[in-house]
Coordinates of C-alpha atoms in Angstrom, one line a residue:
M465 CA -20.6 3.5 -15.2
A466 CA -16.9 4.3 -15.5
Q467 CA -15.2 4.3 -18.8
I468 CA -11.8 2.9 -19.6
R469 CA -9.4 4.0 -22.2
S470 CA -5.7 3.2 -22.8
K471 CA -2.5 4.6 -24.2
P472 CA 1.2 3.6 -24.4
F473 CA 3.2 4.6 -21.4
G474 CA 6.7 3.5 -22.1
V475 CA 9.1 0.6 -22.5
T476 CA 10.9 -1.3 -19.8
K477 CA 14.7 -1.9 -19.8
Q478 CA 14.0 -5.4 -21.0
G479 CA 12.1 -4.0 -24.0
A480 CA 8.5 -4.8 -22.8
N481 CA 5.8 -2.3 -23.7
V482 CA 3.9 -0.8 -20.8
T483 CA 0.3 0.5 -21.1
E484 CA -1.5 3.1 -19.0
Y485 CA -5.2 2.5 -18.4
I486 CA -7.4 5.5 -17.5
L487 CA -10.7 4.9 -15.6
S488 CA -13.1 7.8 -15.4
N489 CA -16.5 8.0 -13.8
P490 CA -19.4 10.4 -14.7
G491 CA -18.6 12.5 -11.7
G492 CA -15.1 13.4 -13.1
L493 CA -13.0 11.2 -10.8
T494 CA -10.1 9.7 -12.8
V495 CA -7.7 6.8 -11.9
S496 CA -4.7 5.9 -14.1
V497 CA -3.2 2.5 -13.8
L498 CA -0.1 0.8 -15.4
D499 CA 0.1 -2.8 -16.3
Y500 CA 3.6 -2.7 -14.8
G501 CA 3.4 -3.4 -11.0
C502 CA -0.5 -2.6 -11.2
I503 CA 0.8 0.9 -10.3
I504 CA -1.8 3.6 -9.5
K505 CA -0.2 6.5 -11.3
N506 CA -2.8 9.1 -10.9
I507 CA -6.0 9.7 -8.9
I508 CA -7.4 13.0 -10.1
V509 CA -10.2 14.4 -7.9
P510 CA -12.6 17.1 -9.3
A511 CA -12.3 19.3 -6.1
K512 CA -14.0 22.6 -5.6
N513 CA -11.1 24.7 -6.9
G514 CA -10.3 22.4 -9.8
P515 CA -8.8 19.0 -10.4
V516 CA -6.3 17.7 -7.9
D517 CA -4.0 14.7 -8.5
V518 CA -3.8 13.2 -4.9
V519 CA -1.1 10.5 -5.4
L520 CA 2.7 10.8 -5.9
G521 CA 4.2 9.1 -9.0
H522 CA 6.5 9.4 -12.0
D523 CA 6.1 10.5 -15.6
T524 CA 8.3 7.9 -17.3
M525 CA 8.8 4.1 -17.2
A526 CA 12.6 4.7 -16.6
D527 CA 11.8 6.8 -13.5
Y528 CA 9.6 4.0 -12.1
E529 CA 12.3 1.3 -12.8
D530 CA 15.0 3.4 -11.3
D531 CA 12.8 4.1 -8.1
F532 CA 11.8 0.5 -7.7
T533 CA 15.3 -1.0 -8.1
S534 CA 17.0 1.6 -5.8
S535 CA 18.1 0.9 -2.3
G536 CA 15.6 3.6 -1.2
S537 CA 12.8 2.4 -3.3
T538 CA 9.4 3.9 -2.5
C539 CA 7.3 1.3 -4.4
C540 CA 5.3 4.4 -5.4
G541 CA 1.7 3.4 -6.1
A542 CA 2.4 -0.3 -6.7
F543 CA 0.8 -3.6 -5.8
V544 CA 3.1 -5.1 -3.2
G545 CA 3.9 -8.8 -2.4
R546 CA 4.4 -11.6 -2.0
Y547 CA 4.7 -10.3 1.5
A548 CA 4.0 -6.7 2.3
N549 CA 6.2 -5.2 5.1
R550 CA 9.0 -7.0 6.8
I551 CA 9.9 -10.6 7.6
E552 CA 12.7 -10.8 10.2
N553 CA 16.0 -12.2 9.1
A554 CA 14.3 -13.0 5.8
T555 CA 13.3 -16.5 7.0
F556 CA 10.1 -18.3 8.0
S557 CA 8.7 -21.8 8.4
V558 CA 5.4 -23.2 7.0
G559 CA 4.3 -26.8 6.5
G560 CA 7.2 -28.1 8.5
K561 CA 9.8 -26.5 6.2
T562 CA 12.0 -23.4 6.7
Y563 CA 12.6 -21.0 3.8
Q564 CA 15.4 -18.4 3.2
L565 CA 14.1 -15.3 1.4
E566 CA 16.0 -12.6 -0.4
A567 CA 17.3 -10.2 2.3
N568 CA 16.6 -6.8 0.6
N569 CA 16.1 -4.6 3.6
G570 CA 19.3 -5.1 5.7
P571 CA 19.0 -8.6 7.1
N572 CA 15.2 -8.6 6.6
H573 CA 12.9 -9.2 3.7
L574 CA 10.6 -6.3 2.6
H575 CA 7.6 -6.3 0.2
G576 CA 9.0 -8.6 -2.6
C577 CA 8.9 -8.3 -6.4
F578 CA 5.2 -8.0 -7.4
S579 CA 5.7 -4.3 -8.0
R580 CA 8.1 -5.1 -10.8
K581 CA 6.0 -7.6 -12.7
L582 CA 4.2 -6.9 -16.1
Y583 CA 0.6 -8.0 -15.8
R584 CA -1.9 -9.2 -18.5
V585 CA -5.0 -6.9 -18.6
K586 CA -8.6 -7.4 -19.4
A587 CA -10.8 -4.3 -19.3
F588 CA -14.6 -4.6 -19.0
G589 CA -17.3 -2.2 -17.8
D590 CA -15.9 -0.3 -14.9
T591 CA -13.2 -2.9 -14.0
L592 CA -9.6 -3.7 -14.9
L593 CA -8.5 -7.3 -14.3
M594 CA -4.7 -7.7 -14.2
E595 CA -3.1 -11.3 -14.0
A596 CA 0.3 -12.7 -13.6
E597 CA 2.1 -15.7 -12.0
S598 CA 4.8 -16.0 -9.4
P599 CA 6.8 -19.2 -9.8
D600 CA 7.9 -21.5 -7.0
G601 CA 11.1 -20.1 -5.4
E602 CA 10.6 -16.5 -6.5
D603 CA 12.2 -14.3 -3.8
G604 CA 12.7 -17.7 -2.0
F605 CA 9.0 -18.3 -1.3
P606 CA 7.4 -21.8 -2.0
G607 CA 4.5 -22.5 -4.3
N608 CA 3.5 -21.5 -7.8
L609 CA 1.1 -18.6 -7.4
K610 CA -1.7 -17.4 -9.8
L611 CA -2.3 -13.6 -9.2
A612 CA -5.4 -11.6 -10.0
V613 CA -5.7 -7.9 -9.2
R614 CA -9.0 -6.3 -9.9
Y615 CA -9.4 -2.4 -9.9
T616 CA -12.9 -1.0 -10.0
L617 CA -14.0 2.7 -10.2
T618 CA -17.7 3.3 -9.3
E619 CA -20.2 6.1 -9.8
D620 CA -20.0 7.0 -6.0
N621 CA -16.3 7.9 -6.3
T622 CA -15.2 4.6 -4.8
F623 CA -12.0 3.0 -6.1
R624 CA -12.0 -0.7 -5.1
M625 CA -8.9 -3.0 -5.1
D626 CA -9.6 -6.8 -4.9
Y627 CA -6.7 -9.3 -4.8
R628 CA -7.1 -13.0 -5.4
V629 CA -4.3 -15.5 -5.2
S630 CA -4.0 -19.3 -5.3
S631 CA -1.0 -21.6 -4.7
D632 CA -0.1 -25.2 -5.3
A633 CA 2.0 -25.4 -2.1
D634 CA 1.6 -24.1 1.4
T635 CA 3.1 -20.5 1.5
I636 CA 2.5 -17.1 3.1
V637 CA 0.8 -14.2 1.4
N638 CA 0.3 -10.5 2.5
L639 CA -0.6 -8.1 -0.2
T640 CA -1.2 -4.3 -0.2
N641 CA -1.0 -1.1 -2.3
H642 CA 1.7 1.3 -1.7
S643 CA 0.3 4.6 -2.9
Y644 CA 1.5 7.9 -1.4
F645 CA -1.4 10.3 -0.8
N646 CA -1.2 14.0 -0.7
L647 CA -4.8 15.3 -0.6
A648 CA -3.7 18.8 -1.3
G649 CA -2.1 17.5 -4.6
H650 CA 1.0 15.5 -5.4
D651 CA 2.9 18.8 -5.9
A652 CA 1.8 20.5 -2.7
G653 CA 4.7 19.6 -0.4
S654 CA 4.3 18.5 3.2
I655 CA 1.3 16.5 4.3
E656 CA 1.7 17.4 8.0
N657 CA -1.3 19.8 8.2
Q658 CA -3.6 17.1 6.7
T659 CA -5.8 15.3 9.2
L660 CA -6.1 11.6 9.9
V661 CA -8.4 9.3 11.9
L662 CA -7.3 5.7 12.4
K663 CA -9.9 3.1 13.6
A664 CA -7.3 1.6 15.9
E665 CA -6.9 1.6 19.7
Q666 CA -3.7 -0.4 19.5
F667 CA -0.5 -0.3 17.5
S668 CA 2.6 -2.5 17.1
P669 CA 5.7 -1.1 18.8
V670 CA 9.0 -1.9 16.9
I671 CA 12.2 -3.2 18.3
D672 CA 14.5 -0.7 16.7
S673 CA 15.0 1.3 13.4
A674 CA 14.7 -2.0 11.4
S675 CA 11.0 -1.8 12.2
I676 CA 10.4 -5.3 13.3
P677 CA 7.4 -5.4 15.8
T678 CA 8.1 -6.5 19.4
G679 CA 4.9 -8.7 19.4
E680 CA 3.2 -6.3 21.8
H681 CA -0.2 -4.7 21.0
A682 CA 0.2 -1.4 22.8
P683 CA -2.6 1.0 23.5
V684 CA -2.5 4.3 21.6
Q685 CA -4.3 6.2 24.3
G686 CA -2.2 8.8 26.0
T687 CA 0.6 8.7 23.3
P688 CA 1.3 10.5 20.0
M689 CA 0.1 7.3 18.3
D690 CA -3.5 8.1 19.1
F691 CA -5.4 8.9 15.9
T692 CA -8.8 7.6 17.3
S693 CA -10.1 11.2 16.8
E694 CA -9.2 13.6 14.0
K695 CA -5.6 15.0 14.3
A696 CA -3.1 16.7 12.0
I697 CA -0.5 14.2 10.9
G698 CA 2.3 16.6 11.9
A699 CA 0.8 17.6 15.3
E700 CA 2.9 15.2 17.4
I701 CA 5.2 13.7 14.8
E702 CA 8.3 15.2 16.4
A703 CA 7.3 14.4 19.9
D704 CA 9.8 13.1 22.4
F705 CA 8.5 9.5 22.1
E706 CA 10.8 6.6 21.6
Q707 CA 8.7 4.9 18.9
L708 CA 8.7 8.0 16.7
K709 CA 12.4 8.6 17.1
L710 CA 13.2 5.0 16.1
T711 CA 11.3 5.3 12.8
G712 CA 11.8 9.1 12.1
G713 CA 8.1 9.7 12.4
Y714 CA 5.0 7.5 11.8
D715 CA 5.8 4.2 10.2
H716 CA 3.9 1.7 12.3
N717 CA 1.3 -1.0 12.1
F718 CA -2.0 -0.2 13.7
I719 CA -4.3 -3.1 14.8
L720 CA -7.9 -2.2 13.5
D721 CA -11.0 -2.3 15.7
K722 CA -13.0 -4.8 13.7
A723 CA -16.7 -5.3 14.5
V724 CA -16.7 -8.5 12.5
E725 CA -13.5 -10.3 11.7
G726 CA -12.9 -10.4 7.9
S727 CA -15.6 -7.9 7.1
I728 CA -14.9 -4.8 5.0
E729 CA -14.9 -2.0 7.5
L730 CA -13.6 1.6 7.8
M731 CA -9.9 1.8 8.7
A732 CA -9.0 5.4 8.2
V733 CA -10.3 8.9 7.2
A734 CA -7.9 11.5 5.8
S735 CA -8.8 15.1 5.0
C736 CA -7.4 18.3 3.6
K737 CA -9.0 21.6 4.5
E738 CA -7.3 23.4 1.6
S739 CA -8.5 21.2 -1.2
G740 CA -11.8 20.2 0.5
I741 CA -11.0 16.5 -0.2
T742 CA -11.7 13.7 2.2
M743 CA -10.6 10.1 1.7
E744 CA -12.3 7.2 3.5
A745 CA -10.4 3.9 3.4
F746 CA -11.9 0.5 4.1
T747 CA -10.5 -3.0 4.3
D748 CA -11.2 -6.6 5.4
L749 CA -7.7 -7.1 6.7
P750 CA -6.8 -6.8 10.4
C751 CA -4.3 -4.1 10.2
V752 CA -3.0 -1.0 8.5
Q753 CA 0.5 0.5 8.2
F754 CA 0.5 4.2 8.5
Y755 CA 3.6 5.7 7.0
A756 CA 4.1 9.4 6.9
G757 CA 6.8 9.4 4.1
N758 CA 9.6 10.0 6.6
F759 CA 12.3 8.5 4.3
I760 CA 11.1 9.7 0.8
A761 CA 14.5 10.4 -0.8
P762 CA 14.7 13.6 -2.7
V763 CA 13.4 12.6 -6.1
T764 CA 11.8 14.1 -9.3
G765 CA 8.1 13.1 -9.6
K766 CA 5.3 13.9 -12.0
N767 CA 5.5 17.1 -14.0
G768 CA 9.0 17.7 -12.8
V769 CA 7.9 18.3 -9.2
F770 CA 10.5 17.6 -6.5
Y771 CA 9.3 15.1 -3.8
D772 CA 10.9 15.1 -0.4
K773 CA 10.4 13.9 3.1
R774 CA 6.8 13.8 4.2
N775 CA 5.3 14.9 1.0
G776 CA 3.0 11.9 1.0
F777 CA 1.5 9.3 3.4
C778 CA 0.6 5.7 3.0
L779 CA -2.3 3.6 4.4
E780 CA -1.2 0.0 3.7
S781 CA -3.8 -2.6 4.7
Q782 CA -2.1 -5.8 5.8
Y783 CA -1.4 -8.4 8.5
V784 CA 0.9 -7.7 11.3
P785 CA 4.5 -7.4 10.0
N786 CA 6.5 -10.5 10.6
A787 CA 3.4 -12.2 11.9
I788 CA 4.5 -15.6 10.6
N789 CA 7.4 -15.4 13.1
Q790 CA 5.4 -14.0 16.0
E791 CA 3.6 -16.0 18.6
G792 CA -0.1 -15.1 19.0
E793 CA -0.4 -13.2 15.7
E794 CA -2.9 -14.2 13.0
K795 CA -0.8 -16.1 10.4
P796 CA -1.2 -15.1 6.7
I797 CA -0.8 -18.7 5.6
L798 CA -2.2 -19.8 2.2
E799 CA -2.5 -23.6 2.1
A800 CA -2.1 -25.5 -1.1
G801 CA -5.4 -25.4 -3.2
D802 CA -7.0 -22.6 -1.1
T803 CA -7.5 -19.1 -2.2
Y804 CA -6.5 -15.8 -0.7
D805 CA -9.0 -13.0 -1.2
T806 CA -8.9 -9.5 0.1
T807 CA -10.4 -6.1 -0.6
T808 CA -9.4 -2.5 0.2
V809 CA -11.4 0.5 -0.9
Y810 CA -10.7 4.2 -1.1
K811 CA -13.7 6.5 -1.3
F812 CA -13.3 10.2 -2.2
I813 CA -15.6 12.9 -0.9
F814 CA -15.2 16.4 -2.3

């Protein structure tokens, strides 16, 4: 069973103490988590040539706060919500009412404020339970929410993330984790030679550089969006293809090929030949946003390392972006008194 220890990490600008929790299993896999934003700060894999930290991050609380409050925020490693990805024109209707959200991504709403909350933590066995509240009207959303995030590290090198949310009013919820992976190491530079498989035969084209989907589910076959078989991330990222030009590379929603709706199934496999590390990712959600780090602004990361464009990739399990405003899409509506439960899993093979 994994062991959990803790140590002080820093202090927020508001004077709150932040704690780092370190989960380690008998095989040597280590995951470090902050009670600020439920941030995954480190995932250290005991690879064949020595330990490799496979996620981007920061060394200080000040660096995380500066990152998360900047216009080019990466949300690096954080738990994201109330609504991951974009809501067009920062507005939606539910329960017969229309709500105006904070427009924090041009005219649109993106991700929300859960990455900037401080969570209460209970550590037991191989699991961290982190809890917080989101009051009615936060970011413009209706309903008082109770949040529970559970992180579990198992002996088979699986890191599991379970999210559970309840509300006292009809609302919408779409939660994800925003870790940036580099399977060669957070300090290794470009991820373009690392390979990826996505269990998705369709993707969501976007209207323009604002990345709002058109509503179409387009086939990946015959396009650079096809990752149904193993392919280097950078193999076609600069292709003469309108969708890649609009977003500066891969930053698209992929509709997963689900055998059973709502079941936890494989969504992606990423590998790095140099480190010998493979990561399998599973989810019960219908989609995944594959982002190749096209807009990582030059920033100093862990150990003074300089992070830049395409130095990490994200696999964000989710619903279709802007689904609440799109006809025909599955709606991530949480009705009053109901519970939203979802699971995403990363398994490391080395």
